Coordinates of C-alpha atoms in Angstrom, one line a residue:
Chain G
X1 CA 214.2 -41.5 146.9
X2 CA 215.2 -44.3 144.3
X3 CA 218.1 -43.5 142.4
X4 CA 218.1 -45.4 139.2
X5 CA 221.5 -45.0 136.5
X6 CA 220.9 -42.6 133.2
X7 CA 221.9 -45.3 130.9
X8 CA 219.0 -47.5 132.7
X9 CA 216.4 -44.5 132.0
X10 CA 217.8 -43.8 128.5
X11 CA 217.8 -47.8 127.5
X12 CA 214.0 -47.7 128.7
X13 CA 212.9 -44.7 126.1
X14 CA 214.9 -45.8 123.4
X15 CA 213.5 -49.4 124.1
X16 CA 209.8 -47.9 124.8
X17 CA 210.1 -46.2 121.0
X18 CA 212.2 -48.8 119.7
X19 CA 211.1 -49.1 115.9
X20 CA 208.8 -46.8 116.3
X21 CA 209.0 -43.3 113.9
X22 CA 209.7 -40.7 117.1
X23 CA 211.9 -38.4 117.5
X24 CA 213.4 -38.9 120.9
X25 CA 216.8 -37.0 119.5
X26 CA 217.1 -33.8 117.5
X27 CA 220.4 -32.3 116.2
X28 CA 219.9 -29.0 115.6
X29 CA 222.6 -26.8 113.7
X30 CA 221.7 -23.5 114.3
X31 CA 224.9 -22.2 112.1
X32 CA 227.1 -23.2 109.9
X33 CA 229.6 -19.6 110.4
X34 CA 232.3 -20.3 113.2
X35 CA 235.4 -17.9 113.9
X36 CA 238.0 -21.0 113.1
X37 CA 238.5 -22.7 110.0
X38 CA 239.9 -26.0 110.6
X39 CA 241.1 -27.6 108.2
X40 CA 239.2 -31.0 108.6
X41 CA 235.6 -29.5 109.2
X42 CA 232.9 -30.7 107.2
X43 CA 230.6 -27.4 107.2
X44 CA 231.9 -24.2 108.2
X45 CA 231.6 -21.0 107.1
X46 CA 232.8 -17.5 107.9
X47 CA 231.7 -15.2 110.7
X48 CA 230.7 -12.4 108.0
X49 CA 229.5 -15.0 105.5
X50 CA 226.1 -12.2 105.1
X51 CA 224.0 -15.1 103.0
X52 CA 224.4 -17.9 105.6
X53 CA 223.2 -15.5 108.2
X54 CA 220.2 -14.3 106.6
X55 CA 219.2 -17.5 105.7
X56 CA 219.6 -18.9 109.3
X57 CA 216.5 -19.4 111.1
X58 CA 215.1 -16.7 113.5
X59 CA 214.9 -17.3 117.5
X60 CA 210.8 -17.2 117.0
X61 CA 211.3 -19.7 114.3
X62 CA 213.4 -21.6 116.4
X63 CA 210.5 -21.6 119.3
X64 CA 208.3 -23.3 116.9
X65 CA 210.3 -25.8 116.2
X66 CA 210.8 -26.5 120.1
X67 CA 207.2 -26.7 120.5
X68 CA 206.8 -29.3 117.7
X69 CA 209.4 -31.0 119.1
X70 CA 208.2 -31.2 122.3
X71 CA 204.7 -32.3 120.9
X72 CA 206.6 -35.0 119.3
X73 CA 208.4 -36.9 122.4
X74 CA 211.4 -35.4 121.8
X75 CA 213.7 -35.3 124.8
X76 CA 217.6 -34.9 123.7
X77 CA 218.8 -32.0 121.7
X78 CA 222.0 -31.3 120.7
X79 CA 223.0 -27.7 119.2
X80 CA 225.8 -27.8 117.4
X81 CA 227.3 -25.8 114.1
X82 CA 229.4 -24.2 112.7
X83 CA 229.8 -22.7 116.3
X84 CA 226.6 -21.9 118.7
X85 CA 227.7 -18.9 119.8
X86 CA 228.6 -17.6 117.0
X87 CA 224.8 -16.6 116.9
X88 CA 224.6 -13.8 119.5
X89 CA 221.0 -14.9 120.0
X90 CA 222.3 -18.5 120.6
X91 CA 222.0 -18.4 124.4
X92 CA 218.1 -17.4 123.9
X93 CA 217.3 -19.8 122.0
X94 CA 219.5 -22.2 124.4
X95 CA 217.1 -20.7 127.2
X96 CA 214.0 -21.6 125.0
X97 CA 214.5 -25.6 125.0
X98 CA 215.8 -25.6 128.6
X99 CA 212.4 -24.0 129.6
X100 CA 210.1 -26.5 127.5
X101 CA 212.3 -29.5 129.9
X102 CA 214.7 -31.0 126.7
X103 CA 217.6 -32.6 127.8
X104 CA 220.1 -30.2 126.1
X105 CA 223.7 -31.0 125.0
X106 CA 225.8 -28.3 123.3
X107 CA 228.6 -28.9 121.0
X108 CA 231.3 -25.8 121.1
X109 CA 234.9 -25.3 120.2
X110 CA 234.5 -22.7 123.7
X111 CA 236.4 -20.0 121.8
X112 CA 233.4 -17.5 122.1
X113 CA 232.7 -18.5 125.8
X114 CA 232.5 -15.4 127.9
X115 CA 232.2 -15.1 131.3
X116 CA 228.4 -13.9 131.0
X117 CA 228.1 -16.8 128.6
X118 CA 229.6 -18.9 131.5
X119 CA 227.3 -17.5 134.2
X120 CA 224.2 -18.1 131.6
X121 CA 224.9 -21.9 131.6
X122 CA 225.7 -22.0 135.2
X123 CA 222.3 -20.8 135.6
X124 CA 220.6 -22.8 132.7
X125 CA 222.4 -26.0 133.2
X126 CA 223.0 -27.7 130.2
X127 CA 222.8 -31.5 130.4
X128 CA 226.5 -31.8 129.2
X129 CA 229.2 -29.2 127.3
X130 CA 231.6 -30.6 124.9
X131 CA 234.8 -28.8 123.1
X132 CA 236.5 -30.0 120.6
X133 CA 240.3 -29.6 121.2
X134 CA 242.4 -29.4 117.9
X135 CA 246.1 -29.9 120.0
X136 CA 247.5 -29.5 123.2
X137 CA 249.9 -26.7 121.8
X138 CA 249.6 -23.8 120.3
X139 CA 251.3 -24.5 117.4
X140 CA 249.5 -27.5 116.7
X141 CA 245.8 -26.3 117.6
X142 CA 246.4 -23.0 115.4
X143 CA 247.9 -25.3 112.1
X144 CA 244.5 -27.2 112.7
X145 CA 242.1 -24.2 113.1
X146 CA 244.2 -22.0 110.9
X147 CA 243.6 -18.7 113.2
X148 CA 246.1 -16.6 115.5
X149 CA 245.0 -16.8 119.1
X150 CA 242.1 -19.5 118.8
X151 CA 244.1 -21.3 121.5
X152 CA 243.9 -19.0 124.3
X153 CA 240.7 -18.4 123.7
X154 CA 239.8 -21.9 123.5
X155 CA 241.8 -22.5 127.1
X156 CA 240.0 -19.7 128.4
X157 CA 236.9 -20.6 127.5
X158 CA 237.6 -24.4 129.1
X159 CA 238.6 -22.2 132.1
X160 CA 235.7 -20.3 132.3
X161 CA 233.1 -23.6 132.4
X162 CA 235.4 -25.6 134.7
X163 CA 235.2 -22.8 137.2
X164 CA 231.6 -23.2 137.2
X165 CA 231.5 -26.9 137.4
X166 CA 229.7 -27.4 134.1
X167 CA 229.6 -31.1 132.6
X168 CA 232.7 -30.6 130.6
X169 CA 233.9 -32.9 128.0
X170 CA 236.6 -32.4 125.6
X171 CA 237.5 -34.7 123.2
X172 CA 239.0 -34.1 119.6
X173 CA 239.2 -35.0 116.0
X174 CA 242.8 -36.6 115.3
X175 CA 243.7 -35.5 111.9
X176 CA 247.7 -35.9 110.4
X177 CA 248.2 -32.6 111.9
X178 CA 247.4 -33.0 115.3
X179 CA 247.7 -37.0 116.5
X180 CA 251.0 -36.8 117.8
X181 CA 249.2 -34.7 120.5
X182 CA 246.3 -36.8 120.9
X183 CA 247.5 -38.9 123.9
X184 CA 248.6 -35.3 125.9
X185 CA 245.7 -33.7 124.8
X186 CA 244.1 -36.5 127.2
X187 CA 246.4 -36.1 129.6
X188 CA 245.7 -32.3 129.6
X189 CA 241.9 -32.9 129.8
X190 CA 241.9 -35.6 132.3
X191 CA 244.7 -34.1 135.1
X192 CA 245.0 -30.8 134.3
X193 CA 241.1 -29.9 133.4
X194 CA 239.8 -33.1 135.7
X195 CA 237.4 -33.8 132.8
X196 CA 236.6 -36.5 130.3
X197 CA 238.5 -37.0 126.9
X198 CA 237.7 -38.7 123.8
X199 CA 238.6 -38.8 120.8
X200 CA 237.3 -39.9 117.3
X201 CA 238.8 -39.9 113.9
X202 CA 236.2 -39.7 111.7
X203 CA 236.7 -37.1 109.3
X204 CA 233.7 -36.5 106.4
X205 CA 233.7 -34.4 102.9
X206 CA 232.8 -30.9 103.5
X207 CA 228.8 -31.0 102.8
X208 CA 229.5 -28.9 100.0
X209 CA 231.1 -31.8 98.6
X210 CA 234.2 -30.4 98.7
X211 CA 237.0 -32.9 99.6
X212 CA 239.5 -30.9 101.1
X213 CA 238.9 -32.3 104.6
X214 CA 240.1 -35.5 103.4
X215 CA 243.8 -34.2 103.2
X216 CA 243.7 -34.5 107.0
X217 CA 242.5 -37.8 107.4
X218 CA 244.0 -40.6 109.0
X219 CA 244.6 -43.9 107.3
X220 CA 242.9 -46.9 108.7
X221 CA 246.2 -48.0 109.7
X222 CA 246.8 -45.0 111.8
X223 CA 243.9 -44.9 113.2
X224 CA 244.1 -48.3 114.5
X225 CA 248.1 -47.6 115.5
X226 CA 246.3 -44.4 117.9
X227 CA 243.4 -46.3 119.3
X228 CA 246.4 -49.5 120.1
X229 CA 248.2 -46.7 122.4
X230 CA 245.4 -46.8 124.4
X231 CA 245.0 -50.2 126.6
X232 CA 241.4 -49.6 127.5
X233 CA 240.9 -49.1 123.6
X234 CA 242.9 -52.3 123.0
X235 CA 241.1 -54.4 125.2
X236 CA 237.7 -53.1 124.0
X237 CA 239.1 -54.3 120.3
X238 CA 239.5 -58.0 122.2
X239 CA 236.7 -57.9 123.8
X240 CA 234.3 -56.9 120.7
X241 CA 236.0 -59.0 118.4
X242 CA 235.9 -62.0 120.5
X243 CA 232.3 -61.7 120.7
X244 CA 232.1 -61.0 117.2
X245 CA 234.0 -64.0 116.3
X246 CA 231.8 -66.0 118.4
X247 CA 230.3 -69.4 116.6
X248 CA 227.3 -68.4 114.7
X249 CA 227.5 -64.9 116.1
X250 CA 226.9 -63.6 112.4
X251 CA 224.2 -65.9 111.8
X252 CA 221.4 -63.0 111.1
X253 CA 223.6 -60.7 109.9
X254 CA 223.4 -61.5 106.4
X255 CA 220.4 -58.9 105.1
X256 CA 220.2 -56.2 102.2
X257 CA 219.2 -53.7 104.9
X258 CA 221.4 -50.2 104.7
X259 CA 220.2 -48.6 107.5
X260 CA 219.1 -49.3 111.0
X261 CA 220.8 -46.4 113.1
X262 CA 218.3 -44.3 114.8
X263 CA 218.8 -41.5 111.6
X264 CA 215.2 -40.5 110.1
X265 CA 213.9 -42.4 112.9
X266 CA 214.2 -42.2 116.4
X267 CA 216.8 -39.5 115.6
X268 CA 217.2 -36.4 112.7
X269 CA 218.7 -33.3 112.3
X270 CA 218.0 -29.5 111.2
X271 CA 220.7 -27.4 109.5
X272 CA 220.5 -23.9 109.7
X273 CA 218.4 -23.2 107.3
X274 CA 215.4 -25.0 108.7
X275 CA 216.3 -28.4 106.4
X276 CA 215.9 -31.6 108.4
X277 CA 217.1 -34.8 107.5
X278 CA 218.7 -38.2 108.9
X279 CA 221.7 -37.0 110.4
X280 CA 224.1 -34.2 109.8
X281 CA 225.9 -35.8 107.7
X282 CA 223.3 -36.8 105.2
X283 CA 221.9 -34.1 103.2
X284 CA 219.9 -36.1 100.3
X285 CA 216.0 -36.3 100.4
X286 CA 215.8 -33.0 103.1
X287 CA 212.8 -31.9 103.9
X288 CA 211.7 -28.0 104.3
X289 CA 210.4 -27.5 107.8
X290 CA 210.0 -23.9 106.8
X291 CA 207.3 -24.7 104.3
X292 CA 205.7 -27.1 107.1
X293 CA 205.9 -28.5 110.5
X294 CA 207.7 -31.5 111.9
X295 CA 204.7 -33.1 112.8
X296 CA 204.2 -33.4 108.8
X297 CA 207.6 -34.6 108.2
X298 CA 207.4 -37.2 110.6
X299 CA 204.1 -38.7 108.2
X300 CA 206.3 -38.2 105.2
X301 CA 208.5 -41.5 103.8
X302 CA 211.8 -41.6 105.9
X303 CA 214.9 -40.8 103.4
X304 CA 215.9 -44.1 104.1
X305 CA 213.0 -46.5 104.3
X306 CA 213.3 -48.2 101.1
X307 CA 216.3 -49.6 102.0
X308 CA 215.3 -52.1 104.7
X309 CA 213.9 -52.1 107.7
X310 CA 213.5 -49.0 110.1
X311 CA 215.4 -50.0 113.1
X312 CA 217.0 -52.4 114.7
X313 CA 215.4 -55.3 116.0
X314 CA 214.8 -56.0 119.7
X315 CA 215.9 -59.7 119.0
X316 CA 219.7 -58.1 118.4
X317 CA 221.6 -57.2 115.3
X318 CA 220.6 -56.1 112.1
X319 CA 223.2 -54.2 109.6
X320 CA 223.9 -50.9 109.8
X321 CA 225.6 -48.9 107.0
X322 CA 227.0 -45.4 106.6
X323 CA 226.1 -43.1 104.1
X324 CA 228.5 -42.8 100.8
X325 CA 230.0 -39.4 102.2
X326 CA 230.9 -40.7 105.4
X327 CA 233.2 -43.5 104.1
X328 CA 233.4 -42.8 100.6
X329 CA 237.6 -43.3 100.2
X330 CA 237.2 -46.4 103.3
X331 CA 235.0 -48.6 101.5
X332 CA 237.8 -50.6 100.7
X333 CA 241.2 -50.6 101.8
X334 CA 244.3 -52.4 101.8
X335 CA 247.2 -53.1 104.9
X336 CA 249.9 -54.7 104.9
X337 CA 250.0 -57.1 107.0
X338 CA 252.1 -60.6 106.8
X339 CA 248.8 -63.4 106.2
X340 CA 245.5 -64.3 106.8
X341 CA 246.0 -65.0 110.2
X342 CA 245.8 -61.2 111.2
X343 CA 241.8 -61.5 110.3
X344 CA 241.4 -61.1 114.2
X345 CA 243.6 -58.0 113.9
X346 CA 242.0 -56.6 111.3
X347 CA 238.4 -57.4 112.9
X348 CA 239.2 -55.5 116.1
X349 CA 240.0 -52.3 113.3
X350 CA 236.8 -52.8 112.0
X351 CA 235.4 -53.0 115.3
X352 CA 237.0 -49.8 116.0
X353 CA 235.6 -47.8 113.1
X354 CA 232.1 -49.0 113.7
X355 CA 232.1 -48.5 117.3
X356 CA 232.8 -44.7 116.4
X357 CA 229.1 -45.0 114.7
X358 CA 228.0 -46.6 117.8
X359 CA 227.9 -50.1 116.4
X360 CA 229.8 -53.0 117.0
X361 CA 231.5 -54.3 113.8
X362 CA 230.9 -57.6 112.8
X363 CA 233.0 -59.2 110.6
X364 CA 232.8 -63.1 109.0
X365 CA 236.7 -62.9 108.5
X366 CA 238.7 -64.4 106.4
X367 CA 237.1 -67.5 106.3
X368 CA 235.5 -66.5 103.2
X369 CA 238.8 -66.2 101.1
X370 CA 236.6 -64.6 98.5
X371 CA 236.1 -60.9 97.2
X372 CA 232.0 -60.3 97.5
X373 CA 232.1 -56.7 98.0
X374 CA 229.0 -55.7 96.3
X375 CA 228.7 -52.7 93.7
X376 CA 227.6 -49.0 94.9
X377 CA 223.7 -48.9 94.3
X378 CA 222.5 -46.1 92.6
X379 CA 222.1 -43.8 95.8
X380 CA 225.8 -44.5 96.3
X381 CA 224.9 -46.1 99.7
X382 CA 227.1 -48.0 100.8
X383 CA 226.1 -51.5 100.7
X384 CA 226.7 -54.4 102.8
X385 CA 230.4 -55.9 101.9
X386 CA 233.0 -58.1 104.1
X387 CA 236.6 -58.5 105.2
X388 CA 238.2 -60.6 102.8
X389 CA 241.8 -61.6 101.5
X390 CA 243.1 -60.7 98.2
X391 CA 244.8 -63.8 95.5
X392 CA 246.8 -65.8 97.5
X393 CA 250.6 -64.7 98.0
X394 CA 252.5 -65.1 101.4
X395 CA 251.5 -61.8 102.1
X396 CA 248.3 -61.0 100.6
X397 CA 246.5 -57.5 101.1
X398 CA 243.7 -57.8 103.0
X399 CA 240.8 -56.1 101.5
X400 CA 238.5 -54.4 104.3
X401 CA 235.1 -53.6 103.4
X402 CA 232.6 -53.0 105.9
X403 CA 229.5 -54.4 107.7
X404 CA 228.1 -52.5 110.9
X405 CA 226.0 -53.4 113.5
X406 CA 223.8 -52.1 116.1
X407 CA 224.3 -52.9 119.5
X408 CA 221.3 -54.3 121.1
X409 CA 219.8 -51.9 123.2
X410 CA 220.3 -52.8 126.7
X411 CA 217.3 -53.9 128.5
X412 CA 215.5 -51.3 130.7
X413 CA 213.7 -52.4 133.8
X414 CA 210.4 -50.8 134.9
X415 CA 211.1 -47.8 137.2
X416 CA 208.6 -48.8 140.2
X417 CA 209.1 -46.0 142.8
X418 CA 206.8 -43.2 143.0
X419 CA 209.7 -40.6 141.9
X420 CA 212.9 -41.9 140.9
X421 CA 216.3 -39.5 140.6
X422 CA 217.9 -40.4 137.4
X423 CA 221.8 -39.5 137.7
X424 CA 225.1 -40.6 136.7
X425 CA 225.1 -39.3 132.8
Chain V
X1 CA 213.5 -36.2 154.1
X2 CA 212.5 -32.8 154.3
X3 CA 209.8 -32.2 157.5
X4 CA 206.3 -31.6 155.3
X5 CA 204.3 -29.2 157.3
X6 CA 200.5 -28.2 156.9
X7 CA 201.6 -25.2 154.0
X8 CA 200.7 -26.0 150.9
X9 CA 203.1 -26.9 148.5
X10 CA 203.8 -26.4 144.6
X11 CA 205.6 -27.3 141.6
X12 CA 208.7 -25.2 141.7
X13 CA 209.2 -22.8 138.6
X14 CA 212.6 -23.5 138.2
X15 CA 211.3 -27.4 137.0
X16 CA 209.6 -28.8 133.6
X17 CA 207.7 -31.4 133.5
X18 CA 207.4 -33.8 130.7
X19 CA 205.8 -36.7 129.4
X20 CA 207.9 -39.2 127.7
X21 CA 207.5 -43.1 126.7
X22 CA 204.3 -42.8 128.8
X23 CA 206.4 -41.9 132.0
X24 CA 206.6 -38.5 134.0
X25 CA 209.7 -37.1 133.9
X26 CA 210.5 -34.0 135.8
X27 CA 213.7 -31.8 134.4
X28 CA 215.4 -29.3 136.7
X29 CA 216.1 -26.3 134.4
X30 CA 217.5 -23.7 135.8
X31 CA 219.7 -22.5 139.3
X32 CA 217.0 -23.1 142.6
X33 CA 215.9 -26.5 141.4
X34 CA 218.1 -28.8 143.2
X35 CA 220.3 -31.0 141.7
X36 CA 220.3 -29.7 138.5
X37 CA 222.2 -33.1 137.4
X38 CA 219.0 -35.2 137.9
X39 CA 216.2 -35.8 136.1
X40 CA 213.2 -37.2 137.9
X41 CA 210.7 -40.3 137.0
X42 CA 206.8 -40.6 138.6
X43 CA 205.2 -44.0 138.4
X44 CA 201.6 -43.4 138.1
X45 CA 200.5 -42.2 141.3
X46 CA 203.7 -40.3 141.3
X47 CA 202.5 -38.6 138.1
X48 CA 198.7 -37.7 139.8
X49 CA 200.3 -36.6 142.5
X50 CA 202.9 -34.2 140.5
X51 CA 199.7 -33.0 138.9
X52 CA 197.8 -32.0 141.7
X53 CA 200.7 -30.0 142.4
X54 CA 200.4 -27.8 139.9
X55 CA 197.8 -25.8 142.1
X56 CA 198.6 -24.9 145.4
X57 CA 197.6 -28.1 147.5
X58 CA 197.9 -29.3 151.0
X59 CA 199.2 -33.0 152.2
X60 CA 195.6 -33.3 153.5
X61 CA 194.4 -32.2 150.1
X62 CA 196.3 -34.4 148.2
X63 CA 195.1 -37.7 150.6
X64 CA 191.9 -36.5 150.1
X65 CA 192.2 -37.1 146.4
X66 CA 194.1 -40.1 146.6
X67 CA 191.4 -41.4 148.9
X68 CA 189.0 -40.9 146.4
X69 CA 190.9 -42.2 143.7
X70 CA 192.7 -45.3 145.0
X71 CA 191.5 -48.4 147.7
X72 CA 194.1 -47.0 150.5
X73 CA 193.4 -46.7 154.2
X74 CA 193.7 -42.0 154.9
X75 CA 196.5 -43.3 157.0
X76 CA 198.5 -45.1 154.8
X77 CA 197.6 -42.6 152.1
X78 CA 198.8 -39.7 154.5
X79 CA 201.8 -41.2 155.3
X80 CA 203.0 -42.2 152.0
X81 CA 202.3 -38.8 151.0
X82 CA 203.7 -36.8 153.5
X83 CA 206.9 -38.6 152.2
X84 CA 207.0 -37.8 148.8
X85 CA 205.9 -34.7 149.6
X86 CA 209.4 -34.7 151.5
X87 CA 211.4 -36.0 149.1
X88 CA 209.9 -33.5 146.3
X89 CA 211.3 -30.8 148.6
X90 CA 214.2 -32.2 149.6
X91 CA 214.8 -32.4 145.6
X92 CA 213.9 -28.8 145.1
X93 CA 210.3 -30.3 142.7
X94 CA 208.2 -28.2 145.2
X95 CA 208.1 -25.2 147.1
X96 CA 206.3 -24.5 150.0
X97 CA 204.4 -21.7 149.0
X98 CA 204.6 -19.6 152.0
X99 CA 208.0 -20.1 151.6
X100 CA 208.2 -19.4 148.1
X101 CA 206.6 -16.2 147.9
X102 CA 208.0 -14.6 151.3
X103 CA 211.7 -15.9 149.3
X104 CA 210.5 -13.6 146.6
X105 CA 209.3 -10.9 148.5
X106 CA 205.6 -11.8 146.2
X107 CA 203.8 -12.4 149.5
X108 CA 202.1 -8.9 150.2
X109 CA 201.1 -8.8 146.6
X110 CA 199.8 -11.9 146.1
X111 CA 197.9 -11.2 149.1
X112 CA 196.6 -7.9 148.0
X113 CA 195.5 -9.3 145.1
X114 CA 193.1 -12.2 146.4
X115 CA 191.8 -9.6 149.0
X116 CA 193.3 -10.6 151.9

């Protein structure tokens, strides 16, 4: 049989619905309670919070949704939280989209994992498992999560999986109390647990807009310093910005658009509650599935759409922007760093932060030696801005505002055989 | 490639099948279905033939319908068949069905039940 490459087959749906208003990936939140209460989490609430639970939508409500899903195109979902399994019900609604043939990917922090947990998604393979790690110590994950014991559990529950040769990830969330860990953290993933480690430092207001995850948050500059102790990292930074800085590579980059991610497109995301929107992160213009179906949604005006154009364009980049809450205090910021002449430094940090929205960064550089960030609109999205230098000095702050990108999807070939096996996620 | 015999074969329960960007995919979902870390792709003949096979159907059943269906010699047609057929199995798609229900101790029933 023809063995073709996952990123091939995924490339050719997103391409086949490029632009298009489907639903190829759904986030799905089925909680927002979780036993841990980290200090840099963006939505959690406590195990016994009694009004989050009854509000959360029920296991048959949950089948409908699947079905609508499913009679949408979807293929990916991703549960997430709060924590999954927080929901004792979680592995029957798991069982639910596995049998109507999604491609499901959980999100966990694999303190809850059980061994008959375990032995349920050895049975219903999941298409990948990630856990979040919050240290490679004790004393570092439990000043993160901010409960007694959450690290054994978390170990165990790592244990547990790997025993059963699940498609483990683990990755983590640097914060200030945790990155001097990040880099054995990796190692502890990658030699000791034989798995994949990643890491991203992106840290949001709590959707409550509360701003105490913020407290946590890297700086720009640190976040660069991390990603810098990593060569591959380093080298991606010289790649992207080489390309970036290319002669005319920014020609068609100059647009009004705000959005052209896949959010509210080829790509949205139900809370708890049964409220879907763009992303997870983006709770403005919901809209009440309860009260409706997802097929009506889908006719309904995206959140975004009068911003710009849908999607990205076949013919390559278009800007992308994030929404206020995501980058609310990074709209601007300023390093110290000794002239102008660091503008390809400071592109490969920009390339950084928009590669963790799965963009590459573009940035014009200091070539334009003057400030055109643009005003917040009135929805407080962020608008389209650029790297610029402050008043000149012989060592002038560098102002960074941001631009994102997408990348152009990467061309799909036809799949010709009679049955193809798709591997290599 | 699994030996394809005269049985007659069908979709294994332990797979979905789906319909995405106008192609068939095929999703192992559960333990019994192969390599659960595959998903699977029909071109269009691949996806007629998938959905013959969700009835009970012979190789020589399914040649017959591609016969009638598509300008292709019964030889050609039963060859080509005969190894996807194979490779189905081989991937744990389909189950023979003598195979399947004897594994399931189902066969006496299902016999008892058609009046055999």
């Amino acid at each position: 049989m023809q063995v073709a490459e996952y990123s091939r087959f995924s490339g050719l749906v997103h391409e086949k619905y490029l632009g298009k208003r489907a639903p190829v990936e759904v986030s799905i939140e089925v909680t927002h309670r979780c036993p841990l209460e980290c200090l840099h989490c963006y939505n959690n609430l406590p195990m016994a919070d009694v009004e989050a639970r009854s509000s959360e939508m029920t296991l048959a409500e949950h089948c409908r949704l699947l079905d609508e899903l499913r009679d949408a195109g979807c293929l990916w979902v991703l549960y997430t939280g709060g924590e999954i399994f927080a929901r004792k019900d979680f592995p029957d609604i798991y069982k639910e989209a596995k049998k109507r043939g999604f491609l499901v990917t959980l999100f966990t922090n694999g303190t809850l994992i059980t061994p008959a947990v375990a032995d349920m998604l050895a049975e219903w393979r999941p298409f990948a498992i990630e856990i979040t790690l919050y240290g490679a110590t004790q004393e570092t994950y439990e000043a993160l999560t901010q409960i007694p014991g959450s690290f054994e559990r978390c170990m165990r529950g790592i244990r547990l999986l790997q025993e059963r040769n699940l498609p483990l990830k683990l990755k983590t969330v640097p914060t200030s109390v945790n990155r001097h860990e990040v880099y054995e953290m990796k190692r502890l993933a990658e030699e000791e647990f034989g798995v994949e480690f990643k890491f991203d430092p992106l840290v949001n207001p709590r959707i409550d807009c509360s701003a105490s995850p913020l407290g946590v948050r890297l700086s720009p500059e640190e976040v660069v310093a991390l990603d810098y102790h990593d060569p591959k990292r380093r080298a991606e930074y010289g790649r992207l910005a080489a390309h970036d800085l290319a002669e005319g590579a920014g020609a068609e980059r100059d647009t009004d658009h705000v959005y052209s991610c896949g959010g509210g497109i080829s790509a949205c995301a139900v809370d708890p509650t049964g409220k879907m929107s763009i992303c997870v992160i983006s709770h403005q213009d919901t809209y009440d599935w309860r009260s409706g179906s997802f097929q009506d949604s889908c006719g309904r005006r995206a959140p975004r759409s009068g911003h710009g154009k849908h999607a990205a364009t076949a013919a390559g980049f278009s800007p992308f922007a994030a929404c206020v809450r995501l980058t609310a205090n990074w709209r601007w910021a300023t390093l110290s760093l000794p002239s102008t002449s660091c503008a390809k430094w400071l592109t490969c940090a920009l390339t950084r932060w928009a590669w963790k929205f799965r963009s590459t960064a573009i940035v014009p550089c200091a070539r334009a030696a003057r400030d055109i960030r643009k005003p917040w609109n009135p929805r407080n999205e962020l608008r389209i801005t650029r790297l610029t230098s402050g008043p000149g000095c012989h060592a002038p702050p560098i102002r960074l505002c941001f631009q994102f990108c997408n990348r152009k999807k990467g061309a799909a070939r036809a799949l010709v055989a009679p049955a193809v096996r798709i591997t290599g996620k | 490639m699994t030996e394809v015999g005269r049985e007659k074969y069908l979709r294994s329960s332990a797979v979905v099948s789906r319909v995405i960007a106008d192609e068939t995919l095929v999703v192992p979902i559960r333990g019994g279905a192969g390599d659960l870390d595959s998903i699977f792709s029909f071109n269009p003949l691949g996806s007629d033939l998938w959905s013959l096979l969700e009835k009970e159907m012979s190789v020589e059943e399914m040649t017959s319908w591609v016969t009638d269906h598509y300008e292709v010699s019964e030889d050609q047609a039963l060859g080509d068949i005969r190894e996807f057929v194979g490779e189905l199995l081989g991937a744990g798609l389909v189950t023979s069905v003598t195979q399947s229900l004897a594994s399931t101790g189902e066969l006496e029933t299902v016999h008892a039940s058609r009046g055999i």
